[in-house]
C-alpha cells in the first residue's frame, strides 16, 4: 500500500532528553552520523539556559546543520524551537530534526511534544519522547524523590516513552538487570533500552525507533512546579568563551588540567557536568567531567592546537553563581599562565535558572 504523500513529506522530529551528563550529545552525534551514512539529511537543535554552548560547537565542526535555542528551555521558548526547525527545513530540508532539551528540563510531554503534535502535526512527525538515564547515577540513588535533583530526574524518567539506560559498560550484569527492573517500576509504560556508547549495545534499537513511523502517544505526568523550579535553581550555570593565540599547545592536556582543577574545587556530587571545547584551525577537542568521571567527547584533527584558538567552557555545578564564576576564572587563569599563554575573555556569564514558564501546557 502506498503511503500518503503528506505523511511522507513530514520532517521527523525526535526529542532526546535526560539529565545533565547522561550522554545526550554523544548519542545524538552518533545518531546523526549513522543517518547521514544512509544518505538522510539531518538537523539538530540544541538548547540551554545560557548561550554559546560547547555542544553546539561540537556538532557544528562535524558538518551537521545545527541551530541553538538559548536563554531557557524549549518549553519556555516554544516559538523559537519552531522558528529554528523551520530555518533548518529552509536550509537543508532535513529528513530528521533531533532536538536536545536542557538537561534540567522536564514536563516535556505537556509542554513540547503535545503542542508539536496538536499545532504542527501537519508538518512534523513527532517521535516518542526518548529520555536518557545515567546508569551509575541511578545506582547511586540520584533519583531519590526526597531530594530536589532526584525529584527532577525521577519526573524525567516517569514521563518518558522510551527510557535509555546509559553507561551500562560501567556496571555489572546483575546491576544492569536490577536497574532495568527499577525503571520499569518507575514507568511501567516505557520501553527500556540498555545502551553503551563504548560498545554500541542497544544502539540499533534506538535507531529503529527513530527511523520508525511511530509517533508520540504519551500523556503528561503530574508535576510540582515549585519543586521543579527549586531543583533547577540549585545549579550554578556557567558559560564562558576565551580566545588566545599560541604556536602550539596540547589541547587534551590543557582541557584535562582545567577540568581536574574544577574537580578538586567541588564535591563530585555537585558537578552535574563541566565541558570544555578547544577549537583551532588544526583541531577540535571536547572533554567532559560528570561527578568525578572524565570522558573525551571527540577529537577532530590533531591533538595539538595551533594559532588562533577558542576555548568554550560550560559548567553546571551546585554552587552560588558568583562563586562558580570565580572558580572557573581562577581555573582558566592558572592553566593558561602556567603555559605562558596570553588570552582574552570574550564572554562570561553565570546564573541560576529562573522559574519555568511554558508557552503551552497541554493536559
mmCIF file of C-alpha atoms in Angstrom:
data_model
loop_
_atom_site.group_PDB
_atom_site.id
_atom_site.type_symbol
_atom_site.label_atom_id
_atom_site.label_comp_id
_atom_site.label_asym_id
_atom_site.label_seq_id
_atom_site.Cartn_x
_atom_site.Cartn_y
_atom_site.Cartn_z
ATOM 1 C CA UNK A 1 0.000 0.000 0.000
ATOM 2 C CA UNK A 2 1.383 3.403 -1.000
ATOM 3 C CA UNK A 3 1.924 5.887 1.822
ATOM 4 C CA UNK A 4 0.102 9.210 1.798
ATOM 5 C CA UNK A 5 2.339 11.877 0.230
ATOM 6 C CA UNK A 6 1.575 14.382 3.002
ATOM 7 C CA UNK A 7 2.821 11.916 5.633
ATOM 8 C CA UNK A 8 5.945 11.130 3.653
ATOM 9 C CA UNK A 9 6.765 14.848 3.347
ATOM 10 C CA UNK A 10 6.737 15.441 7.108
ATOM 11 C CA UNK A 11 10.009 16.071 8.905
ATOM 12 C CA UNK A 12 10.651 13.557 11.682
ATOM 13 C CA UNK A 13 11.105 15.441 14.970
ATOM 14 C CA UNK A 14 12.997 13.411 17.589
ATOM 15 C CA UNK A 15 13.445 14.802 21.099
ATOM 16 C CA UNK A 16 16.110 13.222 23.305
ATOM 17 C CA UNK A 17 16.025 14.373 26.931
ATOM 18 C CA UNK A 18 17.685 13.350 30.159
ATOM 19 C CA UNK A 19 19.598 14.943 32.995
ATOM 20 C CA UNK A 20 22.911 16.719 32.585
ATOM 21 C CA UNK A 21 25.769 14.304 31.955
ATOM 22 C CA UNK A 22 23.625 11.350 30.850
ATOM 23 C CA UNK A 23 25.280 11.260 27.415
ATOM 24 C CA UNK A 24 22.755 13.040 25.186
ATOM 25 C CA UNK A 25 25.118 14.945 22.903
ATOM 26 C CA UNK A 26 27.386 11.939 22.286
ATOM 27 C CA UNK A 27 24.407 9.770 21.374
ATOM 28 C CA UNK A 28 22.822 12.459 19.196
ATOM 29 C CA UNK A 29 26.060 12.919 17.257
ATOM 30 C CA UNK A 30 26.276 9.156 16.727
ATOM 31 C CA UNK A 31 22.652 9.035 15.534
ATOM 32 C CA UNK A 32 23.264 11.905 13.118
ATOM 33 C CA UNK A 33 26.394 10.282 11.689
ATOM 34 C CA UNK A 34 24.545 6.976 11.152
ATOM 35 C CA UNK A 35 21.623 8.706 9.404
ATOM 36 C CA UNK A 36 23.970 10.687 7.154
ATOM 37 C CA UNK A 37 25.750 7.472 6.166
ATOM 38 C CA UNK A 38 22.324 6.301 4.989
ATOM 39 C CA UNK A 39 22.054 9.483 2.877
ATOM 40 C CA UNK A 40 19.487 11.072 5.169
ATOM 41 C CA UNK A 41 19.575 14.831 5.791
ATOM 42 C CA UNK A 42 19.811 15.714 9.491
ATOM 43 C CA UNK A 43 19.396 18.885 11.512
ATOM 44 C CA UNK A 44 19.982 19.324 15.240
ATOM 45 C CA UNK A 45 18.559 21.895 17.653
ATOM 46 C CA UNK A 46 20.447 22.371 20.907
ATOM 47 C CA UNK A 47 19.002 24.144 23.933
ATOM 48 C CA UNK A 48 20.383 25.852 27.006
ATOM 49 C CA UNK A 49 19.562 28.304 29.764
ATOM 50 C CA UNK A 50 22.582 30.314 28.636
ATOM 51 C CA UNK A 51 24.435 30.968 25.386
ATOM 52 C CA UNK A 52 27.487 29.762 23.427
ATOM 53 C CA UNK A 53 27.332 26.032 24.068
ATOM 54 C CA UNK A 54 30.192 23.567 23.878
ATOM 55 C CA UNK A 55 27.738 21.043 22.410
ATOM 56 C CA UNK A 56 26.658 23.332 19.577
ATOM 57 C CA UNK A 57 30.283 23.874 18.578
ATOM 58 C CA UNK A 58 30.954 20.125 18.897
ATOM 59 C CA UNK A 59 28.137 19.336 16.453
ATOM 60 C CA UNK A 60 28.903 22.190 14.055
ATOM 61 C CA UNK A 61 32.532 21.222 13.415
ATOM 62 C CA UNK A 62 31.298 17.756 12.377
ATOM 63 C CA UNK A 63 29.486 19.238 9.411
ATOM 64 C CA UNK A 64 25.959 18.882 10.793
ATOM 65 C CA UNK A 65 23.404 21.669 10.332
ATOM 66 C CA UNK A 66 22.682 22.916 13.863
ATOM 67 C CA UNK A 67 20.583 25.654 15.433
ATOM 68 C CA UNK A 68 20.511 26.734 19.072
ATOM 69 C CA UNK A 69 17.674 27.840 21.354
ATOM 70 C CA UNK A 70 19.419 29.798 24.150
ATOM 71 C CA UNK A 71 18.080 31.573 27.209
ATOM 72 C CA UNK A 72 15.669 28.925 28.519
ATOM 73 C CA UNK A 73 14.131 25.517 27.913
ATOM 74 C CA UNK A 74 12.256 24.525 24.740
ATOM 75 C CA UNK A 75 9.045 24.686 26.790
ATOM 76 C CA UNK A 76 9.576 28.359 27.642
ATOM 77 C CA UNK A 77 10.846 29.223 24.143
ATOM 78 C CA UNK A 78 8.489 27.095 22.073
ATOM 79 C CA UNK A 79 8.126 29.679 19.245
ATOM 80 C CA UNK A 80 11.938 29.799 18.952
ATOM 81 C CA UNK A 81 12.051 25.988 18.694
ATOM 82 C CA UNK A 82 9.592 26.141 15.787
ATOM 83 C CA UNK A 83 11.444 29.056 14.179
ATOM 84 C CA UNK A 84 14.725 27.118 14.264
ATOM 85 C CA UNK A 85 13.068 23.965 12.948
ATOM 86 C CA UNK A 86 11.673 25.968 10.043
ATOM 87 C CA UNK A 87 15.096 27.502 9.415
ATOM 88 C CA UNK A 88 16.665 24.034 9.224
ATOM 89 C CA UNK A 89 13.932 22.933 6.810
ATOM 90 C CA UNK A 90 14.545 26.025 4.679
ATOM 91 C CA UNK A 91 18.313 25.439 4.660
ATOM 92 C CA UNK A 92 18.659 21.705 4.050
ATOM 93 C CA UNK A 93 15.182 20.102 4.118
ATOM 94 C CA UNK A 94 16.232 17.536 6.757
ATOM 95 C CA UNK A 95 14.523 14.167 6.938
ATOM 96 C CA UNK A 96 15.170 14.231 10.686
ATOM 97 C CA UNK A 97 15.488 17.014 13.239
ATOM 98 C CA UNK A 98 16.923 15.914 16.584
ATOM 99 C CA UNK A 99 16.108 18.265 19.452
ATOM 100 C CA UNK A 100 18.180 18.162 22.646
ATOM 101 C CA UNK A 101 16.409 19.951 25.526
ATOM 102 C CA UNK A 102 18.194 21.461 28.517
ATOM 103 C CA UNK A 103 19.376 18.665 30.811
ATOM 104 C CA UNK A 104 17.486 20.113 33.782
ATOM 105 C CA UNK A 105 14.211 20.312 31.834
ATOM 106 C CA UNK A 106 11.210 18.039 32.369
ATOM 107 C CA UNK A 107 7.424 18.087 31.730
ATOM 108 C CA UNK A 108 8.328 17.802 28.037
ATOM 109 C CA UNK A 109 5.270 15.791 27.002
ATOM 110 C CA UNK A 110 2.850 18.511 28.160
ATOM 111 C CA UNK A 111 4.908 21.497 27.038
ATOM 112 C CA UNK A 112 6.684 20.378 23.856
ATOM 113 C CA UNK A 113 5.627 17.075 22.286
ATOM 114 C CA UNK A 114 1.852 17.527 22.647
ATOM 115 C CA UNK A 115 1.964 21.139 21.354
ATOM 116 C CA UNK A 116 4.096 19.958 18.421
ATOM 117 C CA UNK A 117 1.560 17.269 17.620
ATOM 118 C CA UNK A 118 -1.502 19.494 18.089
ATOM 119 C CA UNK A 119 -0.363 22.691 16.373
ATOM 120 C CA UNK A 120 2.213 21.406 13.869
ATOM 121 C CA UNK A 121 1.141 17.816 13.210
ATOM 122 C CA UNK A 122 0.737 18.574 9.512
ATOM 123 C CA UNK A 123 4.458 19.468 9.243
ATOM 124 C CA UNK A 124 6.188 17.189 11.745
ATOM 125 C CA UNK A 125 6.047 13.529 12.636
ATOM 126 C CA UNK A 126 6.754 13.719 16.371
ATOM 127 C CA UNK A 127 8.630 10.646 17.624
ATOM 128 C CA UNK A 128 8.075 9.131 21.086
ATOM 129 C CA UNK A 129 9.929 11.026 23.797
ATOM 130 C CA UNK A 130 13.324 9.423 24.438
ATOM 131 C CA UNK A 131 14.925 10.068 27.841
ATOM 132 C CA UNK A 132 18.459 9.014 28.793
ATOM 133 C CA UNK A 133 19.007 7.694 32.305
ATOM 134 C CA UNK A 134 22.564 7.732 33.674
ATOM 135 C CA UNK A 135 23.063 4.144 34.946
ATOM 136 C CA UNK A 136 25.719 4.890 37.590
ATOM 137 C CA UNK A 137 23.652 7.840 38.885
ATOM 138 C CA UNK A 138 20.599 5.602 39.179
ATOM 139 C CA UNK A 139 22.752 3.154 41.157
ATOM 140 C CA UNK A 140 23.851 5.974 43.473
ATOM 141 C CA UNK A 141 20.275 6.942 44.404
ATOM 142 C CA UNK A 142 20.422 10.199 42.433
ATOM 143 C CA UNK A 143 16.732 9.602 41.577
ATOM 144 C CA UNK A 144 15.625 9.741 45.218
ATOM 145 C CA UNK A 145 12.474 11.888 45.244
ATOM 146 C CA UNK A 146 13.294 13.205 48.714
ATOM 147 C CA UNK A 147 15.949 15.423 47.104
ATOM 148 C CA UNK A 148 15.237 18.228 44.644
ATOM 149 C CA UNK A 149 17.557 16.819 41.987
ATOM 150 C CA UNK A 150 16.134 13.355 42.499
ATOM 151 C CA UNK A 151 12.600 14.669 42.088
ATOM 152 C CA UNK A 152 13.519 16.252 38.746
ATOM 153 C CA UNK A 153 15.389 13.180 37.466
ATOM 154 C CA UNK A 154 12.512 10.898 38.521
ATOM 155 C CA UNK A 155 9.959 13.017 36.678
ATOM 156 C CA UNK A 156 12.078 12.848 33.536
ATOM 157 C CA UNK A 157 12.033 9.051 33.803
ATOM 158 C CA UNK A 158 8.317 8.850 34.586
ATOM 159 C CA UNK A 159 7.189 10.828 31.540
ATOM 160 C CA UNK A 160 9.477 9.112 29.013
ATOM 161 C CA UNK A 161 8.082 6.867 26.303
ATOM 162 C CA UNK A 162 11.490 5.323 25.656
ATOM 163 C CA UNK A 163 13.957 5.001 28.543
ATOM 164 C CA UNK A 164 17.598 4.560 27.526
ATOM 165 C CA UNK A 165 19.770 3.271 30.377
ATOM 166 C CA UNK A 166 23.218 4.665 29.554
ATOM 167 C CA UNK A 167 26.800 3.799 30.585
ATOM 168 C CA UNK A 168 25.942 0.116 31.064
ATOM 169 C CA UNK A 169 29.586 -0.772 30.329
ATOM 170 C CA UNK A 170 30.427 0.751 33.741
ATOM 171 C CA UNK A 171 28.037 -1.612 35.547
ATOM 172 C CA UNK A 172 27.879 -5.333 36.262
ATOM 173 C CA UNK A 173 25.318 -7.539 34.529
ATOM 174 C CA UNK A 174 23.285 -8.058 37.696
ATOM 175 C CA UNK A 175 23.293 -4.326 38.401
ATOM 176 C CA UNK A 176 22.000 -3.560 34.903
ATOM 177 C CA UNK A 177 19.153 -6.044 35.336
ATOM 178 C CA UNK A 178 18.268 -4.524 38.706
ATOM 179 C CA UNK A 179 18.248 -1.024 37.230
ATOM 180 C CA UNK A 180 16.045 -2.138 34.340
ATOM 181 C CA UNK A 181 13.556 -3.506 36.867
ATOM 182 C CA UNK A 182 13.733 -0.271 38.846
ATOM 183 C CA UNK A 183 12.961 1.768 35.730
ATOM 184 C CA UNK A 184 10.021 -0.481 34.831
ATOM 185 C CA UNK A 185 8.579 0.146 38.298
ATOM 186 C CA UNK A 186 9.065 3.894 37.883
ATOM 187 C CA UNK A 187 7.479 3.874 34.437
ATOM 188 C CA UNK A 188 5.664 0.634 33.503
ATOM 189 C CA UNK A 189 4.556 2.004 30.117
ATOM 190 C CA UNK A 190 8.003 2.863 28.759
ATOM 191 C CA UNK A 191 10.268 0.638 26.698
ATOM 192 C CA UNK A 192 13.662 0.273 28.404
ATOM 193 C CA UNK A 193 16.812 0.022 26.284
ATOM 194 C CA UNK A 194 20.234 -0.636 27.794
ATOM 195 C CA UNK A 195 22.877 1.391 25.959
ATOM 196 C CA UNK A 196 26.658 1.720 25.996
ATOM 197 C CA UNK A 197 28.488 4.370 23.975
ATOM 198 C CA UNK A 198 31.616 2.213 24.292
ATOM 199 C CA UNK A 199 30.337 -0.937 22.577
ATOM 200 C CA UNK A 200 27.097 0.319 20.944
ATOM 201 C CA UNK A 201 24.893 -2.094 22.887
ATOM 202 C CA UNK A 202 21.295 -1.045 22.206
ATOM 203 C CA UNK A 203 22.175 1.485 19.501
ATOM 204 C CA UNK A 204 20.334 -0.366 16.721
ATOM 205 C CA UNK A 205 17.176 -0.499 18.856
ATOM 206 C CA UNK A 206 17.356 3.262 19.340
ATOM 207 C CA UNK A 207 17.849 3.786 15.611
ATOM 208 C CA UNK A 208 14.868 1.577 14.789
ATOM 209 C CA UNK A 209 12.620 3.781 16.934
ATOM 210 C CA UNK A 210 13.949 6.955 15.366
ATOM 211 C CA UNK A 211 13.501 5.658 11.814
ATOM 212 C CA UNK A 212 10.046 4.220 12.505
ATOM 213 C CA UNK A 213 6.753 5.984 11.792
ATOM 214 C CA UNK A 214 5.670 5.633 15.423
ATOM 215 C CA UNK A 215 4.509 8.924 16.934
ATOM 216 C CA UNK A 216 4.341 10.194 20.479
ATOM 217 C CA UNK A 217 1.278 8.936 22.331
ATOM 218 C CA UNK A 218 2.253 9.591 25.954
ATOM 219 C CA UNK A 219 0.388 11.789 28.378
ATOM 220 C CA UNK A 220 1.568 14.369 30.915
ATOM 221 C CA UNK A 221 2.756 13.320 34.360
ATOM 222 C CA UNK A 222 1.719 15.427 37.354
ATOM 223 C CA UNK A 223 4.468 17.784 38.463
ATOM 224 C CA UNK A 224 5.055 20.209 41.322
ATOM 225 C CA UNK A 225 6.390 23.328 39.591
ATOM 226 C CA UNK A 226 7.665 24.748 42.892
ATOM 227 C CA UNK A 227 9.933 21.706 43.389
ATOM 228 C CA UNK A 228 10.870 21.757 39.710
ATOM 229 C CA UNK A 229 11.897 25.430 39.927
ATOM 230 C CA UNK A 230 13.845 24.873 43.157
ATOM 231 C CA UNK A 231 15.671 21.891 41.606
ATOM 232 C CA UNK A 232 16.795 23.944 38.617
ATOM 233 C CA UNK A 233 17.803 26.864 40.832
ATOM 234 C CA UNK A 234 20.189 24.633 42.828
ATOM 235 C CA UNK A 235 22.645 24.754 39.943
ATOM 236 C CA UNK A 236 25.064 27.477 39.020
ATOM 237 C CA UNK A 237 25.082 27.764 35.220
ATOM 238 C CA UNK A 238 28.387 28.984 33.768
ATOM 239 C CA UNK A 239 29.173 29.664 30.088
ATOM 240 C CA UNK A 240 32.423 31.306 29.069
ATOM 241 C CA UNK A 241 34.421 31.872 25.879
ATOM 242 C CA UNK A 242 38.126 32.668 25.876
ATOM 243 C CA UNK A 243 40.313 33.388 22.836
ATOM 244 C CA UNK A 244 44.088 33.106 22.541
ATOM 245 C CA UNK A 245 46.913 32.644 20.051
ATOM 246 C CA UNK A 246 49.664 30.066 20.622
ATOM 247 C CA UNK A 247 52.254 28.482 18.295
ATOM 248 C CA UNK A 248 51.291 25.051 19.651
ATOM 249 C CA UNK A 249 49.606 23.543 22.706
ATOM 250 C CA UNK A 250 48.357 20.130 23.778
ATOM 251 C CA UNK A 251 44.559 20.548 23.674
ATOM 252 C CA UNK A 252 43.933 17.340 25.613
ATOM 253 C CA UNK A 253 46.383 18.256 28.371
ATOM 254 C CA UNK A 254 45.112 21.822 28.660
ATOM 255 C CA UNK A 255 41.474 20.683 28.898
ATOM 256 C CA UNK A 256 42.224 17.973 31.440
ATOM 257 C CA UNK A 257 44.285 20.359 33.580
ATOM 258 C CA UNK A 258 41.337 22.729 33.867
ATOM 259 C CA UNK A 259 38.742 20.021 34.486
ATOM 260 C CA UNK A 260 40.912 18.352 37.144
ATOM 261 C CA UNK A 261 41.199 21.706 38.881
ATOM 262 C CA UNK A 262 37.402 22.131 38.834
ATOM 263 C CA UNK A 263 37.028 18.588 40.185
ATOM 264 C CA UNK A 264 39.271 19.454 43.141
ATOM 265 C CA UNK A 265 37.263 22.569 43.976
ATOM 266 C CA UNK A 266 33.832 20.930 44.172
ATOM 267 C CA UNK A 267 32.202 17.866 45.694
ATOM 268 C CA UNK A 268 31.713 15.307 42.873
ATOM 269 C CA UNK A 269 28.019 15.039 43.813
ATOM 270 C CA UNK A 270 27.649 18.734 42.995
ATOM 271 C CA UNK A 271 29.149 18.507 39.483
ATOM 272 C CA UNK A 272 26.260 17.864 37.101
ATOM 273 C CA UNK A 273 28.709 18.452 34.285
ATOM 274 C CA UNK A 274 31.581 20.602 33.109
ATOM 275 C CA UNK A 275 32.604 20.668 29.456
ATOM 276 C CA UNK A 276 35.490 22.212 27.584
ATOM 277 C CA UNK A 277 35.857 22.576 23.828
ATOM 278 C CA UNK A 278 39.120 23.805 22.306
ATOM 279 C CA UNK A 279 38.970 24.831 18.654
ATOM 280 C CA UNK A 280 41.799 25.950 16.376
ATOM 281 C CA UNK A 281 42.477 25.786 12.665
ATOM 282 C CA UNK A 282 44.068 22.365 13.085
ATOM 283 C CA UNK A 283 41.915 20.703 15.747
ATOM 284 C CA UNK A 284 38.752 20.468 17.804
ATOM 285 C CA UNK A 285 38.699 18.718 21.178
ATOM 286 C CA UNK A 286 35.796 18.228 23.593
ATOM 287 C CA UNK A 287 36.309 16.763 27.075
ATOM 288 C CA UNK A 288 33.701 16.459 29.841
ATOM 289 C CA UNK A 289 33.557 15.950 33.590
ATOM 290 C CA UNK A 290 30.488 14.424 35.281
ATOM 291 C CA UNK A 291 30.871 13.926 39.028
ATOM 292 C CA UNK A 292 34.420 12.587 39.200
ATOM 293 C CA UNK A 293 34.403 10.882 35.784
ATOM 294 C CA UNK A 294 36.193 12.329 32.759
ATOM 295 C CA UNK A 295 35.324 11.475 29.165
ATOM 296 C CA UNK A 296 36.600 12.526 25.748
ATOM 297 C CA UNK A 297 33.590 13.543 23.698
ATOM 298 C CA UNK A 298 35.554 13.787 20.489
ATOM 299 C CA UNK A 299 38.811 14.823 18.865
ATOM 300 C CA UNK A 300 38.891 16.090 15.309
ATOM 301 C CA UNK A 301 42.181 16.721 13.582
ATOM 302 C CA UNK A 302 45.353 16.895 15.611
ATOM 303 C CA UNK A 303 45.543 16.620 19.385
ATOM 304 C CA UNK A 304 47.713 19.721 19.182
ATOM 305 C CA UNK A 305 46.148 23.120 18.604
ATOM 306 C CA UNK A 306 47.967 25.869 16.758
ATOM 307 C CA UNK A 307 47.472 29.565 16.147
ATOM 308 C CA UNK A 308 44.261 31.453 16.838
ATOM 309 C CA UNK A 309 42.100 29.347 19.154
ATOM 310 C CA UNK A 310 38.882 29.455 21.124
ATOM 311 C CA UNK A 311 38.110 27.873 24.482
ATOM 312 C CA UNK A 312 34.444 27.255 25.322
ATOM 313 C CA UNK A 313 33.837 26.404 28.965
ATOM 314 C CA UNK A 314 30.403 25.257 30.218
ATOM 315 C CA UNK A 315 29.810 24.202 33.826
ATOM 316 C CA UNK A 316 26.621 23.130 35.623
ATOM 317 C CA UNK A 317 27.513 22.802 39.300
ATOM 318 C CA UNK A 318 25.597 23.157 42.550
ATOM 319 C CA UNK A 319 27.024 26.487 43.639
ATOM 320 C CA UNK A 320 26.235 30.151 44.105
ATOM 321 C CA UNK A 321 26.675 31.666 40.625
ATOM 322 C CA UNK A 322 29.319 34.225 41.547
ATOM 323 C CA UNK A 323 31.334 31.613 43.434
ATOM 324 C CA UNK A 324 31.220 29.360 40.388
ATOM 325 C CA UNK A 325 32.209 32.198 38.077
ATOM 326 C CA UNK A 326 35.239 32.960 40.264
ATOM 327 C CA UNK A 327 36.128 29.271 40.406
ATOM 328 C CA UNK A 328 36.154 28.906 36.618
ATOM 329 C CA UNK A 329 38.029 32.140 36.030
ATOM 330 C CA UNK A 330 40.733 31.108 38.506
ATOM 331 C CA UNK A 331 40.992 27.711 36.833
ATOM 332 C CA UNK A 332 41.445 29.202 33.362
ATOM 333 C CA UNK A 333 43.981 31.767 34.599
ATOM 334 C CA UNK A 334 46.024 29.128 36.419
ATOM 335 C CA UNK A 335 46.161 26.763 33.430
ATOM 336 C CA UNK A 336 46.966 29.487 30.899
ATOM 337 C CA UNK A 337 49.565 31.319 32.960
ATOM 338 C CA UNK A 338 51.440 28.088 33.724
ATOM 339 C CA UNK A 339 51.806 27.624 29.930
ATOM 340 C CA UNK A 340 52.616 31.303 29.360
ATOM 341 C CA UNK A 341 49.574 31.676 27.101
ATOM 342 C CA UNK A 342 48.002 35.142 26.909
ATOM 343 C CA UNK A 343 44.239 35.082 26.472
ATOM 344 C CA UNK A 344 41.189 37.329 26.345
ATOM 345 C CA UNK A 345 37.841 36.590 27.953
ATOM 346 C CA UNK A 346 35.328 37.126 25.141
ATOM 347 C CA UNK A 347 32.178 36.120 27.015
ATOM 348 C CA UNK A 348 31.453 35.199 30.618
ATOM 349 C CA UNK A 349 28.076 34.570 32.253
ATOM 350 C CA UNK A 350 26.918 32.699 35.339
ATOM 351 C CA UNK A 351 23.457 32.472 36.902
ATOM 352 C CA UNK A 352 20.842 30.158 38.399
ATOM 353 C CA UNK A 353 17.852 29.398 36.142
ATOM 354 C CA UNK A 354 14.559 31.138 36.855
ATOM 355 C CA UNK A 355 11.175 29.506 37.300
ATOM 356 C CA UNK A 356 9.945 27.626 34.185
ATOM 357 C CA UNK A 357 7.106 29.418 32.406
ATOM 358 C CA UNK A 358 5.955 27.217 29.486
ATOM 359 C CA UNK A 359 4.443 28.754 26.349
ATOM 360 C CA UNK A 360 1.930 25.888 26.253
ATOM 361 C CA UNK A 361 0.980 23.169 28.698
ATOM 362 C CA UNK A 362 -1.491 20.662 27.271
ATOM 363 C CA UNK A 363 -3.077 18.093 29.580
#
